[in-house]
């Protein structure tokens, strides 16, 4: 995962668009951006943050999620986008969230949803006798197609004969580019295997395409072991023996579901991060896997580590692997030292975890 167009060294100011969003998104983003600034200072990285108030409050006031021109500006004027979380009980259909988050994923064609599954400390894993070596893989979720395209309709709404259609779109181009990306990633990151997961025994058209494309692409990567698992079997195998996985590639919907399961194996949604990337254009958006957790909003109890680890992915994308590794290490050491929020068994508040991580980072 790298940005597409490398800049000359002297122009290396990285401009980040920050969208805290709703609920705990605000609290964890504030902390993650503090840690980001500490990391930038420690590694002498020129970084500029610009904050945007896209989210439920603005939507309720103006009726607009993503204003005209925002997509183009986020694409052209920034090196990366950082998003906290969206979701608000006052907007039950998530209209604003779809407009903003799916608007950016689709509008910027961020077809790779990169979700690392990495156990930072054994104590966080709910599975018996699992070590950190046992849980270290990456899920690549197709991010621009499938059931997320919003194609469908409702016929005879509100009657006994109501019909609801929700189309699942799979294109040759879309399926091939994510499967190919998974193999390329495996090859360039020393990963031994790629598992493709679908439901081709039932979804005889859409996932038949996944099967055929996978068979074709894997022939080009004989150095990488590869096999197929139906998604129900995949979830079972992830629990039974997570150590067998290096890289998993799957469709949009299954990737969403599987990565919440995987998040829990790492310690919960409070520690799971993600990147949405178009490796060809260099457009990228970083976010925790979790949502706005409305019931915890405004209480200062949300775990900011997922958001901080999303900043780690952002530094790696910006080609500052040293800063990324230092962030991960600072988070790991905070966990080992018990400097954690209550979801991980501690008693610290959101901002106090930020301070703990920043202290460990500043000393690196
Ligand atoms: P959620 O991820 O917001 O929260 C589910 C549960 O996970 C919480 O109740 C909490 O127990 C735990 N949790 C999540 N993040 C945590 C954190 N940082 N620290 C500690 N515990 C944490 O999922 P949900 O409740 O299903 O959805 C709430 C809203 O968020 C909905 O509107 C949903 O659509 C939206 N959502 C947005 C995103 C996103 O913006 N990327 C992702 C998922 C859900
Ligand atoms: C995620 C979220 C989103 C998704 C929602 C909020 C649209 O659950 O990023 O995992 O389903 O992709
Ligand atoms: Mn999700």
Tab-separated table of C-alpha atoms and ligand atoms in Angstrom:
chain	number	residue	atom	x	y	z
A	1	UNK	CA	0.000	0.000	0.000
A	2	UNK	CA	1.768	3.074	-1.264
A	3	UNK	CA	0.711	6.415	-2.589
A	4	UNK	CA	0.675	6.483	-6.378
A	5	UNK	CA	2.697	9.515	-7.389
A	6	UNK	CA	5.874	9.959	-5.383
A	7	UNK	CA	6.742	13.585	-4.768
A	8	UNK	CA	10.242	15.029	-4.758
A	9	UNK	CA	11.713	15.122	-1.242
A	10	UNK	CA	11.643	18.911	-0.859
A	11	UNK	CA	7.890	18.937	-1.538
A	12	UNK	CA	7.074	16.369	1.046
A	13	UNK	CA	4.483	18.305	2.981
A	14	UNK	CA	1.683	15.820	3.512
A	15	UNK	CA	-1.768	17.397	3.607
A	16	UNK	CA	-4.366	15.386	5.494
A	17	UNK	CA	-8.112	16.031	5.348
A	18	UNK	CA	-9.606	15.102	8.723
A	19	UNK	CA	-13.308	14.226	9.027
A	20	UNK	CA	-14.068	13.297	12.657
A	21	UNK	CA	-17.713	12.536	11.825
A	22	UNK	CA	-20.202	11.510	14.510
A	23	UNK	CA	-20.374	10.078	18.034
A	24	UNK	CA	-17.124	8.546	19.278
A	25	UNK	CA	-15.623	9.392	15.885
A	26	UNK	CA	-14.994	12.876	17.295
A	27	UNK	CA	-13.277	11.655	20.437
A	28	UNK	CA	-11.052	9.024	18.844
A	29	UNK	CA	-10.079	11.289	15.938
A	30	UNK	CA	-8.939	14.039	18.270
A	31	UNK	CA	-6.676	11.573	20.049
A	32	UNK	CA	-5.452	9.902	16.845
A	33	UNK	CA	-4.568	13.261	15.321
A	34	UNK	CA	-2.697	14.260	18.489
A	35	UNK	CA	-0.673	11.046	18.215
A	36	UNK	CA	-0.218	11.753	14.502
A	37	UNK	CA	1.269	15.153	15.290
A	38	UNK	CA	3.565	13.684	17.938
A	39	UNK	CA	4.756	11.037	15.455
A	40	UNK	CA	5.279	13.660	12.760
A	41	UNK	CA	7.396	15.744	15.136
A	42	UNK	CA	9.409	12.715	16.302
A	43	UNK	CA	10.227	11.703	12.732
A	44	UNK	CA	10.578	15.186	11.291
A	45	UNK	CA	7.631	14.795	8.935
A	46	UNK	CA	5.995	17.888	7.530
A	47	UNK	CA	2.279	17.365	8.002
A	48	UNK	CA	-0.716	19.673	7.739
A	49	UNK	CA	-4.158	18.744	9.045
A	50	UNK	CA	-7.320	20.380	7.741
A	51	UNK	CA	-10.543	19.592	9.601
A	52	UNK	CA	-13.971	19.149	7.982
A	53	UNK	CA	-17.325	19.051	9.791
A	54	UNK	CA	-19.036	16.567	7.474
A	55	UNK	CA	-21.381	14.442	9.546
A	56	UNK	CA	-24.820	14.212	11.120
A	57	UNK	CA	-25.004	17.715	12.641
A	58	UNK	CA	-24.133	19.408	9.368
A	59	UNK	CA	-26.454	17.102	7.442
A	60	UNK	CA	-29.367	17.855	9.759
A	61	UNK	CA	-28.709	21.604	9.426
A	62	UNK	CA	-28.083	21.746	5.675
A	63	UNK	CA	-29.430	18.509	4.196
A	64	UNK	CA	-25.996	17.929	2.673
A	65	UNK	CA	-23.536	15.135	3.523
A	66	UNK	CA	-20.712	15.805	1.103
A	67	UNK	CA	-20.943	19.328	-0.391
A	68	UNK	CA	-20.501	20.047	-4.107
A	69	UNK	CA	-16.847	20.042	-5.058
A	70	UNK	CA	-15.764	18.297	-1.832
A	71	UNK	CA	-14.915	15.041	-3.564
A	72	UNK	CA	-12.717	16.786	-6.130
A	73	UNK	CA	-11.008	18.901	-3.484
A	74	UNK	CA	-10.346	15.916	-1.220
A	75	UNK	CA	-8.906	14.123	-4.245
A	76	UNK	CA	-6.777	16.944	-5.633
A	77	UNK	CA	-5.689	18.984	-2.622
A	78	UNK	CA	-4.845	16.275	-0.103
A	79	UNK	CA	-2.465	13.339	0.216
A	80	UNK	CA	-4.825	11.362	2.405
A	81	UNK	CA	-8.211	11.514	4.092
A	82	UNK	CA	-8.688	10.506	7.703
A	83	UNK	CA	-12.211	9.636	8.904
A	84	UNK	CA	-13.386	8.972	12.477
A	85	UNK	CA	-16.816	7.357	12.129
A	86	UNK	CA	-20.295	8.166	10.900
A	87	UNK	CA	-23.686	7.154	12.241
A	88	UNK	CA	-26.322	8.969	14.284
A	89	UNK	CA	-29.594	7.723	15.764
A	90	UNK	CA	-31.336	10.867	14.416
A	91	UNK	CA	-30.640	9.594	10.877
A	92	UNK	CA	-31.726	5.941	11.122
A	93	UNK	CA	-31.250	5.173	7.430
A	94	UNK	CA	-27.647	6.463	7.604
A	95	UNK	CA	-28.391	8.691	4.574
A	96	UNK	CA	-25.545	11.084	5.457
A	97	UNK	CA	-23.128	8.242	6.185
A	98	UNK	CA	-23.793	6.652	2.829
A	99	UNK	CA	-23.361	9.989	1.111
A	100	UNK	CA	-20.064	10.705	2.854
A	101	UNK	CA	-18.377	7.340	3.446
A	102	UNK	CA	-19.727	5.348	0.516
A	103	UNK	CA	-19.564	8.576	-1.512
A	104	UNK	CA	-15.819	8.735	-0.913
A	105	UNK	CA	-15.185	5.006	-1.335
A	106	UNK	CA	-17.105	4.907	-4.607
A	107	UNK	CA	-16.383	8.437	-5.820
A	108	UNK	CA	-12.629	8.088	-5.378
A	109	UNK	CA	-12.767	4.476	-6.596
A	110	UNK	CA	-11.027	3.240	-3.439
A	111	UNK	CA	-11.372	-0.373	-4.460
A	112	UNK	CA	-9.021	-1.856	-1.867
A	113	UNK	CA	-10.312	-2.027	1.680
A	114	UNK	CA	-7.227	-3.158	3.572
A	115	UNK	CA	-7.993	-4.497	7.046
A	116	UNK	CA	-5.044	-5.866	9.022
A	117	UNK	CA	-5.771	-8.570	11.569
A	118	UNK	CA	-2.896	-8.533	14.003
A	119	UNK	CA	-2.812	-9.515	17.652
A	120	UNK	CA	-0.696	-6.955	19.487
A	121	UNK	CA	-0.733	-8.787	22.804
A	122	UNK	CA	-1.794	-12.335	23.686
A	123	UNK	CA	-3.975	-11.113	26.528
A	124	UNK	CA	-6.388	-9.516	24.041
A	125	UNK	CA	-7.336	-12.686	22.144
A	126	UNK	CA	-10.516	-14.469	23.249
A	127	UNK	CA	-9.316	-17.750	21.723
A	128	UNK	CA	-7.542	-20.264	23.955
A	129	UNK	CA	-3.758	-20.654	23.696
A	130	UNK	CA	-3.193	-18.294	20.791
A	131	UNK	CA	0.042	-16.370	20.476
A	132	UNK	CA	0.732	-13.171	18.565
A	133	UNK	CA	2.297	-15.299	15.811
A	134	UNK	CA	-1.020	-17.100	15.347
A	135	UNK	CA	-3.001	-14.012	14.438
A	136	UNK	CA	-1.299	-11.943	11.788
A	137	UNK	CA	-3.038	-11.694	8.444
A	138	UNK	CA	-4.668	-9.154	6.155
A	139	UNK	CA	-8.199	-9.062	4.750
A	140	UNK	CA	-8.703	-7.342	1.419
A	141	UNK	CA	-12.327	-6.436	1.015
A	142	UNK	CA	-13.585	-5.355	-2.419
A	143	UNK	CA	-14.794	-1.830	-1.734
A	144	UNK	CA	-16.711	-0.481	-4.751
A	145	UNK	CA	-19.155	-3.183	-5.836
A	146	UNK	CA	-21.346	-6.011	-4.566
A	147	UNK	CA	-24.489	-5.314	-2.600
A	148	UNK	CA	-23.157	-1.859	-1.673
A	149	UNK	CA	-23.831	-0.247	-5.058
A	150	UNK	CA	-27.358	0.773	-4.092
A	151	UNK	CA	-28.988	-0.647	-7.186
A	152	UNK	CA	-32.509	-1.907	-6.606
A	153	UNK	CA	-35.939	-0.713	-5.784
A	154	UNK	CA	-39.149	-1.237	-3.909
A	155	UNK	CA	-42.328	-2.145	-5.735
A	156	UNK	CA	-45.835	-1.924	-4.235
A	157	UNK	CA	-44.372	-0.484	-1.031
A	158	UNK	CA	-46.531	-0.831	2.045
A	159	UNK	CA	-48.836	-3.425	0.524
A	160	UNK	CA	-49.061	-7.137	1.162
A	161	UNK	CA	-47.517	-7.661	-2.277
A	162	UNK	CA	-44.449	-5.550	-1.582
A	163	UNK	CA	-41.289	-6.535	-3.442
A	164	UNK	CA	-37.807	-5.310	-2.505
A	165	UNK	CA	-34.883	-5.798	-4.858
A	166	UNK	CA	-31.245	-5.264	-3.867
A	167	UNK	CA	-28.816	-6.035	-6.621
A	168	UNK	CA	-25.373	-7.534	-6.085
A	169	UNK	CA	-23.083	-6.178	-8.768
A	170	UNK	CA	-19.870	-8.021	-9.637
A	171	UNK	CA	-17.858	-6.842	-12.618
A	172	UNK	CA	-14.989	-8.609	-14.309
A	173	UNK	CA	-12.803	-5.519	-13.833
A	174	UNK	CA	-13.774	-5.064	-10.186
A	175	UNK	CA	-13.279	-8.687	-9.194
A	176	UNK	CA	-10.015	-9.042	-11.071
A	177	UNK	CA	-8.364	-5.928	-9.673
A	178	UNK	CA	-8.965	-6.822	-6.026
A	179	UNK	CA	-7.903	-10.452	-6.471
A	180	UNK	CA	-4.799	-9.362	-8.346
A	181	UNK	CA	-4.040	-6.762	-5.673
A	182	UNK	CA	-4.218	-9.486	-2.993
A	183	UNK	CA	-1.664	-11.607	-4.856
A	184	UNK	CA	0.600	-8.632	-5.548
A	185	UNK	CA	0.450	-7.652	-1.897
A	186	UNK	CA	1.281	-11.208	-0.810
A	187	UNK	CA	4.261	-11.310	-3.146
A	188	UNK	CA	5.631	-7.913	-2.177
A	189	UNK	CA	5.116	-8.412	1.572
A	190	UNK	CA	6.571	-11.883	1.983
A	191	UNK	CA	3.185	-13.474	2.586
A	192	UNK	CA	2.932	-17.128	1.612
A	193	UNK	CA	-0.723	-17.572	0.756
A	194	UNK	CA	-3.929	-16.025	-0.550
A	195	UNK	CA	-7.389	-17.377	0.300
A	196	UNK	CA	-10.325	-16.240	-1.815
A	197	UNK	CA	-13.686	-16.511	-0.116
A	198	UNK	CA	-17.132	-16.329	-1.673
A	199	UNK	CA	-20.490	-18.113	-1.655
A	200	UNK	CA	-20.245	-19.598	-5.122
A	201	UNK	CA	-22.260	-22.662	-4.173
A	202	UNK	CA	-25.347	-20.450	-3.929
A	203	UNK	CA	-24.587	-17.193	-5.740
A	204	UNK	CA	-24.237	-19.017	-9.032
A	205	UNK	CA	-23.723	-15.949	-11.219
A	206	UNK	CA	-21.917	-13.270	-9.247
A	207	UNK	CA	-19.631	-15.580	-7.360
A	208	UNK	CA	-19.127	-17.875	-10.294
A	209	UNK	CA	-17.334	-14.868	-11.746
A	210	UNK	CA	-15.172	-14.674	-8.582
A	211	UNK	CA	-14.340	-18.373	-9.006
A	212	UNK	CA	-13.332	-18.064	-12.640
A	213	UNK	CA	-11.280	-14.911	-12.133
A	214	UNK	CA	-9.521	-16.420	-9.105
A	215	UNK	CA	-8.638	-19.583	-11.048
A	216	UNK	CA	-7.206	-17.485	-13.840
A	217	UNK	CA	-5.247	-14.974	-11.755
A	218	UNK	CA	-3.732	-17.528	-9.373
A	219	UNK	CA	-2.003	-19.236	-12.338
A	220	UNK	CA	0.166	-16.112	-12.600
A	221	UNK	CA	1.290	-16.400	-8.972
A	222	UNK	CA	2.643	-19.909	-8.627
A	223	UNK	CA	5.026	-18.731	-5.904
A	224	UNK	CA	2.011	-17.957	-3.695
A	225	UNK	CA	-0.039	-20.805	-2.289
A	226	UNK	CA	-3.731	-20.167	-2.862
A	227	UNK	CA	-7.010	-21.830	-2.099
A	228	UNK	CA	-10.720	-21.136	-1.920
A	229	UNK	CA	-13.107	-21.267	1.019
A	230	UNK	CA	-16.833	-20.681	1.073
A	231	UNK	CA	-17.477	-17.794	3.430
A	232	UNK	CA	-19.318	-19.816	6.057
A	233	UNK	CA	-16.382	-22.219	6.226
A	234	UNK	CA	-13.981	-19.260	6.282
A	235	UNK	CA	-15.497	-17.861	9.493
A	236	UNK	CA	-15.237	-21.300	11.087
A	237	UNK	CA	-11.604	-21.730	9.989
A	238	UNK	CA	-10.626	-18.265	11.247
A	239	UNK	CA	-11.743	-19.279	14.738
A	240	UNK	CA	-10.382	-22.838	14.512
A	241	UNK	CA	-6.930	-22.058	13.176
A	242	UNK	CA	-6.206	-18.395	12.408
A	243	UNK	CA	-2.505	-19.128	11.948
A	244	UNK	CA	-3.196	-20.701	8.537
A	245	UNK	CA	-4.062	-17.309	7.005
A	246	UNK	CA	-1.780	-14.722	5.444
A	247	UNK	CA	-4.013	-12.853	2.994
A	248	UNK	CA	-7.784	-13.212	2.559
A	249	UNK	CA	-9.619	-11.594	-0.340
A	250	UNK	CA	-13.401	-11.362	-0.507
A	251	UNK	CA	-16.350	-9.290	-1.672
A	252	UNK	CA	-17.668	-6.102	-0.112
A	253	UNK	CA	-20.394	-7.541	2.126
A	254	UNK	CA	-18.491	-10.599	3.329
A	255	UNK	CA	-15.433	-8.442	3.980
A	256	UNK	CA	-17.504	-6.172	6.194
A	257	UNK	CA	-18.838	-9.068	8.257
A	258	UNK	CA	-15.638	-11.107	8.441
A	259	UNK	CA	-13.591	-8.111	9.637
A	260	UNK	CA	-15.850	-7.436	12.619
A	261	UNK	CA	-15.329	-11.090	13.576
A	262	UNK	CA	-11.581	-10.648	13.084
A	263	UNK	CA	-11.657	-7.407	15.096
A	264	UNK	CA	-12.914	-9.314	18.114
A	265	UNK	CA	-10.027	-11.781	17.847
A	266	UNK	CA	-7.605	-8.855	18.131
A	267	UNK	CA	-9.275	-7.420	21.208
A	268	UNK	CA	-12.412	-5.857	19.796
A	269	UNK	CA	-13.491	-3.029	17.553
A	270	UNK	CA	-11.468	-0.678	19.729
A	271	UNK	CA	-8.247	-1.931	18.126
A	272	UNK	CA	-9.142	-2.725	14.481
A	273	UNK	CA	-8.005	-0.320	11.773
A	274	UNK	CA	-8.493	-0.016	8.035
A	275	UNK	CA	-7.345	1.709	4.859
A	276	UNK	CA	-9.386	2.387	1.725
A	277	UNK	CA	-7.049	2.821	-1.202
A	278	UNK	CA	-6.835	3.134	-4.945
A	279	UNK	CA	-3.252	2.017	-5.573
A	280	UNK	CA	-3.384	3.310	-9.149
A	281	UNK	CA	-4.438	6.903	-8.429
A	282	UNK	CA	-2.950	7.212	-4.937
A	283	UNK	CA	-6.272	8.275	-3.385
A	284	UNK	CA	-6.677	6.957	0.150
A	285	UNK	CA	-8.912	7.158	3.201
A	286	UNK	CA	-7.987	5.812	6.640
A	287	UNK	CA	-10.444	4.937	9.411
A	288	UNK	CA	-11.053	2.618	12.319
A	289	UNK	CA	-13.239	-0.402	11.482
A	290	UNK	CA	-15.732	0.581	14.159
A	291	UNK	CA	-18.645	2.978	13.883
A	292	UNK	CA	-19.871	5.911	15.947
A	293	UNK	CA	-20.982	3.734	18.929
A	294	UNK	CA	-23.736	6.205	19.906
A	295	UNK	CA	-24.278	4.715	23.354
A	296	UNK	CA	-20.700	5.605	24.344
A	297	UNK	CA	-20.536	8.970	22.588
A	298	UNK	CA	-19.433	11.943	24.663
A	299	UNK	CA	-18.430	9.850	27.688
A	300	UNK	CA	-14.707	9.673	27.021
A	301	UNK	CA	-14.719	5.876	27.279
A	302	UNK	CA	-14.107	4.913	23.638
A	303	UNK	CA	-10.862	3.147	22.898
A	304	UNK	CA	-8.834	5.365	20.547
A	305	UNK	CA	-6.368	2.617	19.579
A	306	UNK	CA	-8.199	1.567	16.399
A	307	UNK	CA	-8.144	5.196	15.288
A	308	UNK	CA	-4.460	5.523	16.236
A	309	UNK	CA	-3.626	2.342	14.295
A	310	UNK	CA	-5.484	3.790	11.290
A	311	UNK	CA	-3.019	6.687	11.523
A	312	UNK	CA	-0.241	4.077	11.478
A	313	UNK	CA	-1.601	2.788	8.163
A	314	UNK	CA	-1.684	6.369	6.908
A	315	UNK	CA	1.991	6.932	7.771
A	316	UNK	CA	2.920	3.701	5.996
A	317	UNK	CA	0.963	4.800	2.946
A	318	UNK	CA	2.797	8.134	3.025
A	319	UNK	CA	6.034	6.111	2.982
A	320	UNK	CA	6.956	6.807	6.581
A	321	UNK	CA	7.250	3.196	7.703
A	322	UNK	CA	9.459	4.219	10.622
A	323	UNK	CA	6.741	6.450	12.078
A	324	UNK	CA	4.132	3.760	11.414
A	325	UNK	CA	6.160	1.098	13.202
A	326	UNK	CA	6.786	3.439	16.142
A	327	UNK	CA	3.057	4.082	16.498
A	328	UNK	CA	2.300	0.370	16.525
A	329	UNK	CA	5.019	-0.215	19.076
A	330	UNK	CA	3.756	2.615	21.293
A	331	UNK	CA	0.235	1.144	21.195
A	332	UNK	CA	1.589	-2.316	21.989
A	333	UNK	CA	3.589	-1.018	24.949
A	334	UNK	CA	0.575	0.892	26.266
A	335	UNK	CA	-1.407	-2.362	26.181
A	336	UNK	CA	1.359	-4.312	27.923
A	337	UNK	CA	1.574	-1.583	30.586
A	338	UNK	CA	-2.197	-1.729	31.161
A	339	UNK	CA	-2.676	1.831	29.879
A	340	UNK	CA	-6.013	0.987	28.263
A	341	UNK	CA	-9.707	1.849	28.255
A	342	UNK	CA	-12.338	-0.315	29.936
A	343	UNK	CA	-13.117	-2.432	26.844
A	344	UNK	CA	-9.591	-3.841	27.256
A	345	UNK	CA	-9.952	-4.216	31.007
A	346	UNK	CA	-8.427	-0.888	32.021
A	347	UNK	CA	-9.747	2.283	33.573
A	348	UNK	CA	-8.266	5.050	31.416
A	349	UNK	CA	-10.339	7.560	29.500
A	350	UNK	CA	-10.001	8.048	25.752
A	351	UNK	CA	-7.681	11.051	26.047
A	352	UNK	CA	-5.552	9.384	28.737
A	353	UNK	CA	-4.827	6.485	26.389
A	354	UNK	CA	-3.792	9.082	23.835
A	355	UNK	CA	-1.373	10.593	26.345
A	356	UNK	CA	0.019	7.138	27.225
A	357	UNK	CA	0.623	6.289	23.559
A	358	UNK	CA	2.076	9.730	22.787
A	359	UNK	CA	4.509	9.498	25.727
A	360	UNK	CA	5.804	6.152	24.509
A	361	UNK	CA	6.075	7.525	20.991
A	362	UNK	CA	7.881	10.707	21.956
A	363	UNK	CA	10.499	8.648	23.780
A	364	UNK	CA	11.301	6.491	20.747
B	1	LIG	P1	-20.105	0.329	16.307
B	1	LIG	O1	-18.830	-0.142	15.727
B	1	LIG	O2	-20.308	1.791	16.335
B	1	LIG	O3	-20.217	-0.212	17.803
B	1	LIG	C1	-20.526	-1.542	18.168
B	1	LIG	C2	-20.024	-1.814	19.563
B	1	LIG	O4	-18.610	-2.037	19.505
B	1	LIG	C3	-20.166	-0.648	20.550
B	1	LIG	O5	-21.416	-0.616	21.158
B	1	LIG	C4	-19.052	-0.939	21.519
B	1	LIG	O6	-19.436	-1.937	22.430
B	1	LIG	C5	-17.961	-1.486	20.615
B	1	LIG	N1	-17.029	-0.439	20.148
B	1	LIG	C6	-16.953	0.077	18.902
B	1	LIG	N2	-15.948	0.960	18.839
B	1	LIG	C7	-15.397	1.013	20.061
B	1	LIG	C8	-14.320	1.752	20.609
B	1	LIG	N3	-13.579	2.610	19.887
B	1	LIG	N4	-14.019	1.565	21.912
B	1	LIG	C9	-14.714	0.696	22.665
B	1	LIG	N5	-15.738	-0.037	22.195
B	1	LIG	C10	-16.083	0.124	20.888
B	1	LIG	O7	-21.275	-0.403	15.521
B	1	LIG	P2	-22.863	-0.202	15.582
B	1	LIG	O8	-23.291	0.042	16.981
B	1	LIG	O9	-23.408	-1.339	14.843
B	1	LIG	O10	-23.114	1.103	14.719
B	1	LIG	C11	-23.280	2.419	15.264
B	1	LIG	C12	-23.384	3.400	14.115
B	1	LIG	O11	-22.115	3.468	13.438
B	1	LIG	C13	-24.403	3.003	13.038
B	1	LIG	O12	-25.003	4.196	12.585
B	1	LIG	C14	-23.563	2.364	11.932
B	1	LIG	O13	-24.155	2.486	10.677
B	1	LIG	C15	-22.291	3.199	12.037
B	1	LIG	N6	-21.057	2.571	11.542
B	1	LIG	C16	-20.185	3.404	10.913
B	1	LIG	C17	-18.957	2.934	10.494
B	1	LIG	C18	-18.013	3.874	9.852
B	1	LIG	O14	-18.209	5.087	9.906
B	1	LIG	N7	-16.963	3.417	9.224
B	1	LIG	C19	-18.606	1.606	10.771
B	1	LIG	C20	-19.516	0.769	11.426
B	1	LIG	C21	-20.763	1.272	11.824
B	2	LIG	C1	-17.540	-0.444	7.778
B	2	LIG	C2	-18.964	-0.023	8.049
B	2	LIG	C3	-19.615	0.498	6.768
B	2	LIG	C4	-19.648	-0.649	5.770
B	2	LIG	C5	-21.017	1.109	6.933
B	2	LIG	C6	-21.035	2.177	7.980
B	2	LIG	C7	-21.534	1.650	5.632
B	2	LIG	O1	-19.679	-1.058	8.616
B	2	LIG	O2	-16.743	0.377	7.293
B	2	LIG	O3	-17.176	-1.579	8.089
B	2	LIG	O4	-20.567	-1.474	5.809
B	2	LIG	O5	-18.740	-0.707	4.962
B	3	LIG	MN1	-18.458	-2.760	9.193
